[in-house]
CSV table of C-alpha atoms and ligand atoms in Angstrom, one decimal:
chain,number,residue,atom,x,y,z
A,15,UNK,CA,-3.7,15.6,36.6
A,16,UNK,CA,-2.0,15.5,40.3
A,17,UNK,CA,0.6,17.8,40.8
A,18,UNK,CA,1.6,16.0,44.0
A,19,UNK,CA,3.9,12.9,43.8
A,20,UNK,CA,4.4,10.4,46.4
A,21,UNK,CA,8.0,8.6,46.4
A,22,UNK,CA,8.3,8.7,50.1
A,23,UNK,CA,5.6,7.4,52.8
A,24,UNK,CA,6.1,7.2,56.7
A,25,UNK,CA,3.6,4.7,58.6
A,26,UNK,CA,3.1,5.4,62.2
A,27,UNK,CA,2.4,2.4,64.4
A,28,UNK,CA,4.0,-0.8,63.9
A,29,UNK,CA,1.5,-3.5,64.7
A,30,UNK,CA,-0.3,-5.7,62.8
A,31,UNK,CA,-1.8,-3.0,60.5
A,32,UNK,CA,1.4,-0.8,60.2
A,33,UNK,CA,4.0,-3.9,59.6
A,34,UNK,CA,1.6,-4.8,57.0
A,35,UNK,CA,0.7,-1.4,55.2
A,36,UNK,CA,4.5,-0.6,55.0
A,37,UNK,CA,5.7,-3.8,53.8
A,38,UNK,CA,3.4,-3.6,50.9
A,39,UNK,CA,3.6,-0.1,50.2
A,40,UNK,CA,7.4,-1.0,50.0
A,41,UNK,CA,7.3,-3.8,47.7
A,42,UNK,CA,4.8,-1.8,45.4
A,43,UNK,CA,8.3,0.6,44.9
A,44,UNK,CA,7.6,3.3,47.5
A,45,UNK,CA,10.2,4.3,50.1
A,46,UNK,CA,8.7,3.7,53.2
A,47,UNK,CA,10.1,4.9,56.8
A,48,UNK,CA,8.4,2.8,59.3
A,49,UNK,CA,8.1,4.7,62.8
A,50,UNK,CA,7.1,3.4,66.3
A,51,UNK,CA,7.9,4.2,70.0
A,52,UNK,CA,8.7,0.9,70.5
A,53,UNK,CA,12.7,0.7,70.4
A,54,UNK,CA,12.7,-3.8,70.3
A,55,UNK,CA,10.2,-3.6,67.4
A,56,UNK,CA,12.4,-1.1,65.1
A,57,UNK,CA,15.4,-3.1,66.2
A,58,UNK,CA,13.7,-6.0,65.0
A,59,UNK,CA,12.3,-4.7,61.6
A,60,UNK,CA,15.7,-3.3,60.7
A,61,UNK,CA,17.3,-6.4,61.4
A,62,UNK,CA,15.0,-8.1,58.8
A,63,UNK,CA,13.2,-9.9,61.8
A,64,UNK,CA,9.3,-9.3,61.6
A,65,UNK,CA,7.7,-8.3,65.2
A,66,UNK,CA,4.1,-10.1,64.4
A,67,UNK,CA,3.8,-13.2,62.9
A,68,UNK,CA,2.4,-12.9,59.8
A,69,UNK,CA,2.4,-14.9,56.8
A,70,UNK,CA,4.7,-13.2,53.6
A,71,UNK,CA,5.5,-10.4,56.2
A,72,UNK,CA,9.2,-11.5,56.5
A,73,UNK,CA,9.5,-12.8,52.7
A,74,UNK,CA,8.2,-9.0,51.9
A,75,UNK,CA,10.0,-7.5,54.9
A,76,UNK,CA,13.6,-8.9,53.5
A,77,UNK,CA,13.1,-8.1,49.9
A,78,UNK,CA,12.3,-4.5,51.3
A,79,UNK,CA,15.4,-4.0,53.1
A,80,UNK,CA,17.6,-5.7,50.6
A,81,UNK,CA,16.2,-3.0,47.9
A,82,UNK,CA,16.8,0.0,50.5
A,83,UNK,CA,12.8,1.0,50.1
A,84,UNK,CA,12.2,0.5,54.0
A,85,UNK,CA,13.6,1.5,57.3
A,86,UNK,CA,12.3,1.5,60.5
A,87,UNK,CA,13.3,4.4,63.5
A,88,UNK,CA,11.8,5.8,66.5
A,89,UNK,CA,12.3,9.6,64.9
A,90,UNK,CA,8.9,9.4,64.3
A,91,UNK,CA,8.8,13.5,63.4
A,92,UNK,CA,11.9,12.7,61.3
A,93,UNK,CA,10.0,9.8,59.5
A,94,UNK,CA,7.3,12.9,58.7
A,95,UNK,CA,9.7,15.4,57.4
A,96,UNK,CA,11.1,13.1,55.3
A,97,UNK,CA,8.1,11.5,53.6
A,98,UNK,CA,5.2,13.4,51.5
A,99,UNK,CA,2.2,11.0,53.1
A,100,UNK,CA,2.1,9.2,56.5
A,101,UNK,CA,0.0,6.9,57.4
A,102,UNK,CA,-1.2,6.3,61.1
A,103,UNK,CA,-1.7,3.1,62.4
A,104,UNK,CA,-1.7,3.5,65.9
A,105,UNK,CA,-3.5,1.0,68.4
A,106,UNK,CA,-6.9,2.6,69.5
A,107,UNK,CA,-8.1,0.1,72.2
A,108,UNK,CA,-11.2,-0.4,74.5
A,109,UNK,CA,-10.4,1.3,78.4
A,110,UNK,CA,-13.1,1.0,80.4
A,111,UNK,CA,-15.2,0.2,77.4
A,112,UNK,CA,-14.6,3.2,76.1
A,113,UNK,CA,-11.9,4.3,72.7
A,114,UNK,CA,-8.4,5.1,74.2
A,115,UNK,CA,-7.0,8.1,71.8
A,116,UNK,CA,-3.8,8.4,74.0
A,117,UNK,CA,-1.8,6.9,70.7
A,118,UNK,CA,-3.7,8.7,68.6
A,119,UNK,CA,-3.3,11.8,69.9
A,120,UNK,CA,0.3,11.6,70.8
A,121,UNK,CA,1.0,10.1,66.9
A,122,UNK,CA,-1.3,13.6,65.7
A,123,UNK,CA,1.0,16.1,67.8
A,124,UNK,CA,4.3,14.4,66.4
A,125,UNK,CA,2.9,14.6,63.1
A,126,UNK,CA,2.5,18.1,63.8
A,127,UNK,CA,5.5,19.1,64.7
A,128,UNK,CA,7.1,17.4,61.5
A,129,UNK,CA,4.8,19.4,59.2
A,130,UNK,CA,5.7,23.0,61.2
A,131,UNK,CA,9.3,21.5,59.6
A,132,UNK,CA,8.1,21.5,56.0
A,133,UNK,CA,7.3,24.0,53.6
A,134,UNK,CA,5.8,21.3,51.2
A,135,UNK,CA,2.2,20.0,51.2
A,136,UNK,CA,1.4,16.6,53.1
A,137,UNK,CA,-1.1,14.4,53.6
A,138,UNK,CA,-1.9,12.5,56.7
A,139,UNK,CA,-4.0,9.1,56.9
A,140,UNK,CA,-6.1,7.9,59.5
A,141,UNK,CA,-6.3,4.2,59.1
A,142,UNK,CA,-6.5,3.0,63.0
A,143,UNK,CA,-10.3,2.5,63.4
A,144,UNK,CA,-11.7,5.7,65.6
A,145,UNK,CA,-14.9,6.5,66.1
A,146,UNK,CA,-16.9,8.9,63.8
A,147,UNK,CA,-16.3,12.4,64.2
A,148,UNK,CA,-12.5,11.2,65.9
A,149,UNK,CA,-10.3,12.8,62.7
A,150,UNK,CA,-12.3,16.0,62.4
A,151,UNK,CA,-12.4,16.8,66.2
A,152,UNK,CA,-9.3,15.3,67.2
A,153,UNK,CA,-6.6,14.3,64.9
A,154,UNK,CA,-7.0,17.5,62.8
A,155,UNK,CA,-7.0,20.1,65.6
A,156,UNK,CA,-4.0,18.8,67.0
A,157,UNK,CA,-2.2,18.7,63.9
A,158,UNK,CA,-3.1,22.2,63.3
A,159,UNK,CA,-2.2,23.5,66.8
A,160,UNK,CA,1.2,21.6,66.9
A,161,UNK,CA,2.3,22.5,63.4
A,162,UNK,CA,0.6,26.0,63.2
A,163,UNK,CA,-0.5,25.2,59.8
A,164,UNK,CA,-4.2,25.1,57.8
A,165,UNK,CA,-5.7,21.5,57.0
A,166,UNK,CA,-7.0,21.9,53.4
A,167,UNK,CA,-4.3,24.4,52.3
A,168,UNK,CA,-0.8,23.0,53.6
A,169,UNK,CA,-1.9,19.6,54.7
A,170,UNK,CA,-4.6,17.2,54.0
A,171,UNK,CA,-6.2,14.7,56.0
A,172,UNK,CA,-8.4,11.3,55.1
A,173,UNK,CA,-9.8,8.7,56.6
A,174,UNK,CA,-8.7,4.9,55.0
A,175,UNK,CA,-10.5,2.4,57.3
A,176,UNK,CA,-8.5,-1.1,57.3
A,177,UNK,CA,-9.8,-4.3,56.7
A,178,UNK,CA,-7.4,-7.0,56.5
A,179,UNK,CA,-7.7,-10.2,58.8
A,180,UNK,CA,-4.8,-11.1,60.3
A,181,UNK,CA,-3.6,-14.6,59.2
A,182,UNK,CA,-4.1,-13.4,55.6
A,183,UNK,CA,-3.3,-9.8,55.5
A,184,UNK,CA,-0.6,-9.3,52.6
A,185,UNK,CA,-3.6,-11.2,50.5
A,186,UNK,CA,-5.8,-8.8,51.7
A,187,UNK,CA,-4.1,-5.1,51.2
A,188,UNK,CA,-3.8,-6.0,47.8
A,189,UNK,CA,-6.8,-7.9,47.1
A,190,UNK,CA,-9.4,-5.7,49.1
A,191,UNK,CA,-13.4,-6.3,48.3
A,192,UNK,CA,-13.2,-2.6,48.3
A,193,UNK,CA,-11.2,1.0,49.5
A,194,UNK,CA,-12.9,3.7,51.4
A,195,UNK,CA,-11.5,7.0,51.2
A,196,UNK,CA,-12.8,9.7,53.6
A,197,UNK,CA,-12.0,13.7,52.6
A,198,UNK,CA,-13.0,16.3,53.2
A,199,UNK,CA,-11.0,18.4,50.5
A,200,UNK,CA,-10.7,16.2,46.9
A,201,UNK,CA,-6.8,16.8,46.7
A,202,UNK,CA,-6.0,14.6,49.8
A,203,UNK,CA,-8.4,12.2,48.9
A,204,UNK,CA,-7.3,11.9,44.7
A,205,UNK,CA,-3.5,11.9,46.4
A,206,UNK,CA,-4.9,8.6,48.4
A,207,UNK,CA,-6.8,6.9,45.6
A,208,UNK,CA,-3.8,7.5,43.1
A,209,UNK,CA,-1.7,5.1,45.5
A,210,UNK,CA,-4.7,2.5,45.6
A,211,UNK,CA,-5.1,2.9,42.0
A,212,UNK,CA,-3.3,-0.3,41.0
A,213,UNK,CA,-5.6,-2.9,42.9
A,214,UNK,CA,-8.2,-2.2,40.5
A,215,UNK,CA,-10.4,-2.5,43.5
A,216,UNK,CA,-13.8,-0.5,43.6
A,217,UNK,CA,-12.5,2.5,45.7
A,218,UNK,CA,-15.3,4.7,47.7
A,219,UNK,CA,-15.5,8.1,48.4
A,220,UNK,CA,-17.2,9.3,51.2
A,221,UNK,CA,-16.7,12.2,53.7
A,222,UNK,CA,-14.6,11.2,56.9
A,223,UNK,CA,-17.1,10.4,59.1
A,224,UNK,CA,-19.0,8.3,57.1
A,225,UNK,CA,-15.4,6.4,56.1
A,226,UNK,CA,-14.8,6.3,59.9
A,227,UNK,CA,-18.7,5.1,60.6
A,228,UNK,CA,-18.5,2.5,57.8
A,229,UNK,CA,-15.2,0.6,59.4
A,230,UNK,CA,-17.6,0.1,62.7
A,231,UNK,CA,-21.1,-0.7,60.7
A,232,UNK,CA,-18.4,-3.3,59.3
A,233,UNK,CA,-17.1,-5.4,61.8
A,234,UNK,CA,-20.6,-4.6,64.3
A,235,UNK,CA,-22.3,-6.5,61.0
A,236,UNK,CA,-19.8,-9.4,61.3
A,237,UNK,CA,-19.5,-10.1,64.7
A,238,UNK,CA,-23.3,-9.8,64.8
A,239,UNK,CA,-23.5,-12.7,61.9
A,240,UNK,CA,-20.8,-14.7,64.4
A,241,UNK,CA,-23.4,-14.3,67.5
A,242,UNK,CA,-26.1,-15.2,65.7
A,243,UNK,CA,-25.2,-18.6,63.8
A,244,UNK,CA,-23.6,-19.4,67.8
A,245,UNK,CA,-27.2,-18.9,69.1
A,246,UNK,CA,-28.7,-20.7,66.9
A,247,UNK,CA,-26.1,-23.4,67.5
A,248,UNK,CA,-27.0,-23.4,70.6
A,249,UNK,CA,-30.6,-24.0,70.1
A,250,UNK,CA,-29.9,-26.6,67.6
A,251,UNK,CA,-27.8,-28.7,70.0
A,252,UNK,CA,-30.8,-29.0,72.5
A,253,UNK,CA,-33.4,-29.7,69.6
A,254,UNK,CA,-31.2,-32.5,67.8
A,255,UNK,CA,-29.9,-30.8,65.0
A,256,UNK,CA,-26.5,-29.8,63.2
A,257,UNK,CA,-26.1,-26.2,63.0
A,258,UNK,CA,-23.3,-26.5,60.1
A,259,UNK,CA,-26.2,-28.6,57.5
A,260,UNK,CA,-28.1,-25.2,58.8
A,261,UNK,CA,-25.4,-22.9,58.4
A,262,UNK,CA,-24.7,-24.6,55.0
A,263,UNK,CA,-28.7,-24.4,54.2
A,264,UNK,CA,-29.0,-20.9,55.3
A,265,UNK,CA,-25.7,-19.7,53.1
A,266,UNK,CA,-26.5,-20.5,50.1
A,267,UNK,CA,-29.3,-17.8,50.1
A,268,UNK,CA,-27.3,-14.9,48.1
A,269,UNK,CA,-28.9,-12.5,50.5
A,270,UNK,CA,-27.0,-14.1,53.5
A,271,UNK,CA,-23.8,-15.6,52.2
A,272,UNK,CA,-22.0,-18.7,53.7
A,273,UNK,CA,-19.3,-16.3,55.2
A,274,UNK,CA,-18.5,-15.9,59.3
A,275,UNK,CA,-21.4,-18.6,59.8
A,276,UNK,CA,-19.2,-20.7,61.7
A,277,UNK,CA,-20.7,-22.1,65.0
A,278,UNK,CA,-17.6,-21.7,67.9
A,279,UNK,CA,-16.3,-20.5,70.8
A,280,UNK,CA,-17.4,-17.1,70.2
A,281,UNK,CA,-15.0,-13.9,68.5
A,282,UNK,CA,-12.2,-12.6,69.7
A,283,UNK,CA,-9.2,-11.1,68.6
A,284,UNK,CA,-7.8,-7.5,68.5
A,285,UNK,CA,-10.9,-5.8,66.3
A,286,UNK,CA,-14.5,-7.1,66.9
A,287,UNK,CA,-14.6,-7.2,70.6
A,288,UNK,CA,-13.4,-3.7,71.2
A,289,UNK,CA,-15.2,-2.3,68.0
A,290,UNK,CA,-18.4,-3.6,69.0
A,291,UNK,CA,-17.8,-2.1,72.6
A,292,UNK,CA,-16.3,1.3,71.5
A,293,UNK,CA,-19.7,1.5,69.3
A,294,UNK,CA,-22.2,0.9,71.8
A,295,UNK,CA,-19.9,3.3,74.1
A,296,UNK,CA,-20.5,6.2,71.4
A,297,UNK,CA,-23.7,5.4,70.8
A,298,UNK,CA,-25.1,5.5,74.2
A,299,UNK,CA,-22.9,8.7,74.4
A,300,UNK,CA,-25.4,10.1,71.7
A,301,UNK,CA,-28.6,9.0,73.3
A,302,UNK,CA,-29.3,5.7,71.4
A,303,UNK,CA,-29.5,2.5,73.4
A,304,UNK,CA,-28.2,0.1,70.6
A,305,UNK,CA,-30.1,-2.8,71.7
A,306,UNK,CA,-28.9,-5.2,69.2
A,307,UNK,CA,-25.0,-4.7,69.8
A,308,UNK,CA,-25.4,-5.4,73.4
A,309,UNK,CA,-26.9,-8.3,72.7
A,310,UNK,CA,-23.9,-9.8,70.2
A,311,UNK,CA,-21.7,-9.4,72.8
A,312,UNK,CA,-23.5,-10.8,75.8
A,313,UNK,CA,-24.1,-14.0,73.4
A,314,UNK,CA,-20.4,-14.0,72.8
A,315,UNK,CA,-19.4,-13.5,76.4
A,316,UNK,CA,-21.3,-16.8,76.9
A,317,UNK,CA,-20.1,-18.6,74.3
A,318,UNK,CA,-16.5,-19.7,75.4
A,319,UNK,CA,-18.6,-21.7,78.6
A,320,UNK,CA,-20.3,-23.8,76.2
A,321,UNK,CA,-17.2,-25.7,75.5
A,322,UNK,CA,-16.6,-26.0,79.6
A,323,UNK,CA,-20.7,-27.2,79.4
A,324,UNK,CA,-19.8,-29.6,76.9
A,325,UNK,CA,-16.8,-31.1,78.8
A,326,UNK,CA,-19.1,-31.3,81.9
A,327,UNK,CA,-21.6,-33.2,80.0
A,328,UNK,CA,-18.7,-36.2,79.4
A,329,UNK,CA,-16.5,-35.7,83.0
A,330,UNK,CA,-19.0,-34.2,85.5
A,331,UNK,CA,-16.7,-32.6,87.7
A,332,UNK,CA,-13.7,-30.7,86.2
A,333,UNK,CA,-12.0,-31.4,89.6
A,334,UNK,CA,-8.1,-33.2,89.3
A,335,UNK,CA,-9.4,-33.6,85.3
A,336,UNK,CA,-6.4,-33.4,83.0
A,337,UNK,CA,-7.9,-30.9,79.9
A,338,UNK,CA,-5.8,-30.3,77.0
A,339,UNK,CA,-6.6,-27.6,75.0
A,340,UNK,CA,-5.9,-27.1,71.5
A,341,UNK,CA,-5.8,-23.8,70.2
A,342,UNK,CA,-4.6,-20.3,71.7
A,343,UNK,CA,-5.0,-17.6,69.3
A,344,UNK,CA,-8.3,-16.2,68.4
A,345,UNK,CA,-8.2,-17.5,64.7
A,346,UNK,CA,-5.4,-19.7,63.0
A,347,UNK,CA,-2.9,-18.2,61.4
A,348,UNK,CA,-1.6,-16.0,63.8
A,349,UNK,CA,-0.4,-15.8,67.6
A,350,UNK,CA,-2.3,-13.0,68.4
A,351,UNK,CA,-4.5,-13.9,71.5
A,352,UNK,CA,-5.7,-10.8,72.4
A,353,UNK,CA,-9.5,-10.9,73.6
A,354,UNK,CA,-9.3,-15.2,72.7
A,355,UNK,CA,-12.2,-17.5,73.9
A,356,UNK,CA,-9.1,-19.2,74.8
A,357,UNK,CA,-8.5,-17.5,77.7
A,358,UNK,CA,-11.8,-17.7,79.6
A,359,UNK,CA,-11.8,-21.4,78.6
A,360,UNK,CA,-8.4,-21.8,80.3
A,361,UNK,CA,-9.4,-19.4,83.1
A,362,UNK,CA,-12.6,-21.2,83.8
A,363,UNK,CA,-11.2,-24.4,83.6
A,364,UNK,CA,-8.3,-23.4,86.3
A,365,UNK,CA,-11.2,-22.5,88.1
A,366,UNK,CA,-12.7,-25.4,88.4
A,367,UNK,CA,-9.4,-27.0,89.6
A,368,UNK,CA,-8.4,-28.8,86.3
A,369,UNK,CA,-5.2,-29.5,85.0
A,370,UNK,CA,-4.5,-27.9,81.7
A,371,UNK,CA,-1.9,-28.6,78.6
A,372,UNK,CA,-2.1,-26.7,76.2
A,373,UNK,CA,-0.6,-26.9,72.3
A,374,UNK,CA,-0.9,-24.0,69.8
A,375,UNK,CA,1.1,-23.8,66.5
A,376,UNK,CA,2.1,-20.2,66.8
A,377,UNK,CA,0.9,-18.8,70.1
A,378,UNK,CA,2.8,-20.2,72.9
A,379,UNK,CA,4.8,-17.5,73.5
A,380,UNK,CA,1.8,-15.3,74.4
A,381,UNK,CA,0.3,-17.6,76.1
A,382,UNK,CA,3.0,-18.2,78.3
A,383,UNK,CA,2.8,-14.2,78.9
A,384,UNK,CA,-0.6,-14.5,79.9
A,385,UNK,CA,-0.6,-17.9,82.3
A,386,UNK,CA,2.6,-18.0,83.0
A,387,UNK,CA,3.2,-21.7,85.2
A,388,UNK,CA,-0.2,-22.1,85.8
A,389,UNK,CA,-0.7,-24.6,83.0
A,390,UNK,CA,1.9,-27.1,80.7
A,391,UNK,CA,2.7,-26.3,77.4
A,392,UNK,CA,3.3,-28.9,75.0
A,393,UNK,CA,5.7,-29.0,72.1
A,394,UNK,CA,2.8,-30.7,69.8
A,395,UNK,CA,-0.6,-32.0,69.9
A,396,UNK,CA,0.9,-36.2,71.1
A,397,UNK,CA,2.6,-34.4,73.8
A,398,UNK,CA,-0.2,-32.3,74.6
A,399,UNK,CA,-3.1,-35.2,74.7
A,400,UNK,CA,-0.8,-37.7,77.2
A,401,UNK,CA,-2.7,-38.5,79.8
A,402,UNK,CA,-5.4,-36.5,79.0
A,403,UNK,CA,-9.2,-36.8,80.1
A,404,UNK,CA,-10.8,-34.4,77.8
A,405,UNK,CA,-9.3,-32.8,74.8
A,406,UNK,CA,-11.1,-29.0,73.9
A,407,UNK,CA,-10.7,-27.4,70.5
A,408,UNK,CA,-10.8,-24.0,70.7
A,409,UNK,CA,-8.9,-22.7,67.2
A,410,UNK,CA,-9.4,-24.2,64.1
A,411,UNK,CA,-5.7,-24.1,62.7
A,412,UNK,CA,-5.3,-26.6,60.0
A,413,UNK,CA,-3.2,-29.1,61.8
A,414,UNK,CA,-6.0,-29.9,64.2
A,415,UNK,CA,-8.6,-30.5,61.1
A,416,UNK,CA,-6.9,-33.8,60.8
A,417,UNK,CA,-6.1,-34.8,64.1
A,418,UNK,CA,-3.8,-38.6,64.5
A,419,UNK,CA,-6.9,-39.8,66.1
A,420,UNK,CA,-5.4,-43.5,66.6
A,421,UNK,CA,-2.4,-42.4,68.3
A,422,UNK,CA,-4.6,-40.2,70.3
A,423,UNK,CA,-6.6,-42.7,71.6
A,424,UNK,CA,-3.3,-44.5,72.9
A,425,UNK,CA,-2.2,-41.6,74.9
A,426,UNK,CA,-5.3,-40.2,76.7
A,427,UNK,CA,-6.1,-41.5,79.9
A,428,UNK,CA,-10.2,-40.9,78.5
A,429,UNK,CA,-11.1,-40.7,75.0
A,430,UNK,CA,-13.7,-37.1,75.2
A,431,UNK,CA,-13.4,-35.2,72.4
A,432,UNK,CA,-14.9,-31.4,72.7
A,433,UNK,CA,-15.3,-30.0,69.1
A,434,UNK,CA,-15.6,-26.2,70.0
A,435,UNK,CA,-15.3,-25.4,66.4
A,436,UNK,CA,-16.7,-28.2,64.6
A,437,UNK,CA,-14.1,-29.2,62.6
A,438,UNK,CA,-13.9,-33.0,63.1
A,439,UNK,CA,-15.8,-35.3,61.4
A,440,UNK,CA,-18.5,-36.9,64.3
A,441,UNK,CA,-18.8,-40.3,62.7
A,442,UNK,CA,-15.3,-40.6,62.3
A,443,UNK,CA,-14.3,-39.8,65.8
A,444,UNK,CA,-16.8,-41.4,67.3
A,445,UNK,CA,-15.7,-45.0,64.8
A,446,UNK,CA,-12.1,-44.5,66.8
A,447,UNK,CA,-13.6,-45.0,69.9
A,448,UNK,CA,-13.7,-41.6,70.8
A,449,UNK,CA,-17.1,-40.1,72.8
A,450,UNK,CA,-17.8,-36.2,71.1
A,451,UNK,CA,-19.4,-33.3,71.8
A,452,UNK,CA,-19.3,-30.2,69.7
A,453,UNK,CA,-20.9,-26.7,69.8
A,454,UNK,CA,-24.6,-26.8,67.4
A,455,UNK,CA,-24.1,-30.6,67.1
A,456,UNK,CA,-27.1,-33.1,67.5
A,457,UNK,CA,-26.9,-35.5,70.1
B,19,LIG,P1,-1.1,-3.3,67.7
B,19,LIG,O1,-1.4,-2.8,68.9
B,19,LIG,O2,-0.6,-3.9,67.1
B,19,LIG,O3,0.0,-1.8,67.1
B,19,LIG,C1,0.3,-0.7,67.4
B,19,LIG,C2,1.5,-0.1,67.3
B,19,LIG,O4,1.7,1.2,67.9
B,19,LIG,C3,2.2,-0.3,68.8
B,19,LIG,O5,3.5,-1.1,67.9
B,19,LIG,C4,2.8,0.1,69.3
B,19,LIG,O6,3.9,0.6,70.0
B,19,LIG,C5,2.5,1.4,68.2
B,19,LIG,N1,2.4,2.9,69.2
B,19,LIG,C6,1.5,3.2,69.9
B,19,LIG,N2,1.6,4.5,70.2
B,19,LIG,C7,2.5,5.3,69.5
B,19,LIG,C8,2.8,6.5,69.5
B,19,LIG,N3,2.6,7.7,70.0
B,19,LIG,N4,3.7,6.5,68.3
B,19,LIG,C9,4.0,5.4,67.4
B,19,LIG,N5,3.5,4.4,67.8
B,19,LIG,C10,2.8,4.1,68.5
B,19,LIG,O7,-2.2,-2.6,66.6
B,19,LIG,P2,-2.8,-3.4,65.3
B,19,LIG,O8,-3.9,-4.3,65.9
B,19,LIG,O9,-2.2,-3.3,64.0
B,19,LIG,O10,-4.2,-2.2,65.2
B,19,LIG,C11,-3.9,-0.8,64.7
B,19,LIG,C12,-5.4,-0.1,64.3
B,19,LIG,O11,-6.1,-0.5,63.4
B,19,LIG,C13,-6.0,-0.3,65.8
B,19,LIG,O12,-7.1,0.7,65.8
B,19,LIG,C14,-6.9,-1.2,65.2
B,19,LIG,O13,-8.7,-1.2,65.7
B,19,LIG,C15,-7.1,-1.1,63.7
B,19,LIG,N6,-7.5,-2.6,62.8
B,19,LIG,C16,-6.6,-3.2,63.3
B,19,LIG,C17,-7.1,-4.6,62.3
B,19,LIG,C18,-6.3,-6.1,62.9
B,19,LIG,O14,-6.3,-6.7,62.5
B,19,LIG,N7,-5.0,-6.0,63.9
B,19,LIG,C19,-7.6,-4.9,61.3
B,19,LIG,C20,-8.4,-3.9,61.3
B,19,LIG,C21,-8.1,-2.6,61.8
């Protein structure tokens, strides 16, 4: 029996992971204090407005605020004092190829200051993705120094890597494939396990380092799968084979499975590129040359440019051509453009002196921050394709799977489509009078 009851949980860092963790925990009945250094985000949350685009979050946030279960604040120290358990969900970007722990360090120090004011036990959970050894070598020593308390006695620390997917983050939080709890002392792990028990999922208990490594190995494997099928797609195209049929064929092998076998413009987002890069850097730091991981990034670096090659096969020179880009976010159902293939594609098009018009159901504001007045922002698909010489599909939003081809046909200057995500049926597209090129599509 646990002698430690959790009523109030603090969540530090209100990005995709923090917002989802906070709102879902509040929906489970916990009192949640969300804390961040970003005043604007805090004001938004307290007004019931989600600072991120994520299905279900606005609904959960509204319910939590109405039930007085959620509070957002910039007073991180007080959030720690007023809670019994704290999740660290701050960002861990890569800077010059290495993980940047500035936010983790600063959050740990503030947590320590909060713990110094408390007389009772507290659990700190590192949910941010950090290189194995970080919690033991950075987080715990900083908290111990600023709190003058001892881990394992006065407070406990766990690693609890997050596996949610942006776009279905709430579903993933509530329906995890497994929950990893890394702890070096039993009590902290037991406290965290009790919170996740209602999900009825497999809970794997490990030491802290192993939990941290599971997250990197997981993302590195998925990134490898994506680069693998993209390389196969590039070979398929030249050999006159349709990669989608190949993916279907190999995906039926239970040892492979069909997930993450969609050929396309490459992976992006806030996790895969930075996590694989950070693992490569950590690996080199301990004298291991990660040959496979380097290749995974190399394939991915070139993959967005495959769409440009296909457009050139159709148009020749791109100088002065009107190119419409459909899809800007790194994947559907999110507005996140961090490391999105669309950025490299649009930058290359502009470098080739093409005129670019774009449309995305959610990421237009983020695109404006990146490209400013260099490109045209269309309010919908039909406006975006007006007078276009070629249409590039870059993100597989549902809206693009059933393009109104007869209407589009009348609006474009040249009827060329490059399907960077292989979401259209080439036969139908051709029947409508378009020329079609796709990643890994047999000619
Ligand atoms: P994010 O960049 O969207 O948000 C990070 C937040 O932390 C920001 O709101 C920022 O203001 C805040 N912050 C920075 N320094 C702070 C400090 N000292 N104190 C309090 N708040 C501070 O990050 P994210 O995408 O939610 O990712 C968070 C972590 O979770 C990262 O380590 C990431 O790798 C990992 N992760 C992300 C995802 C994802 O899909 N986004 C999935 C799994 C794991």
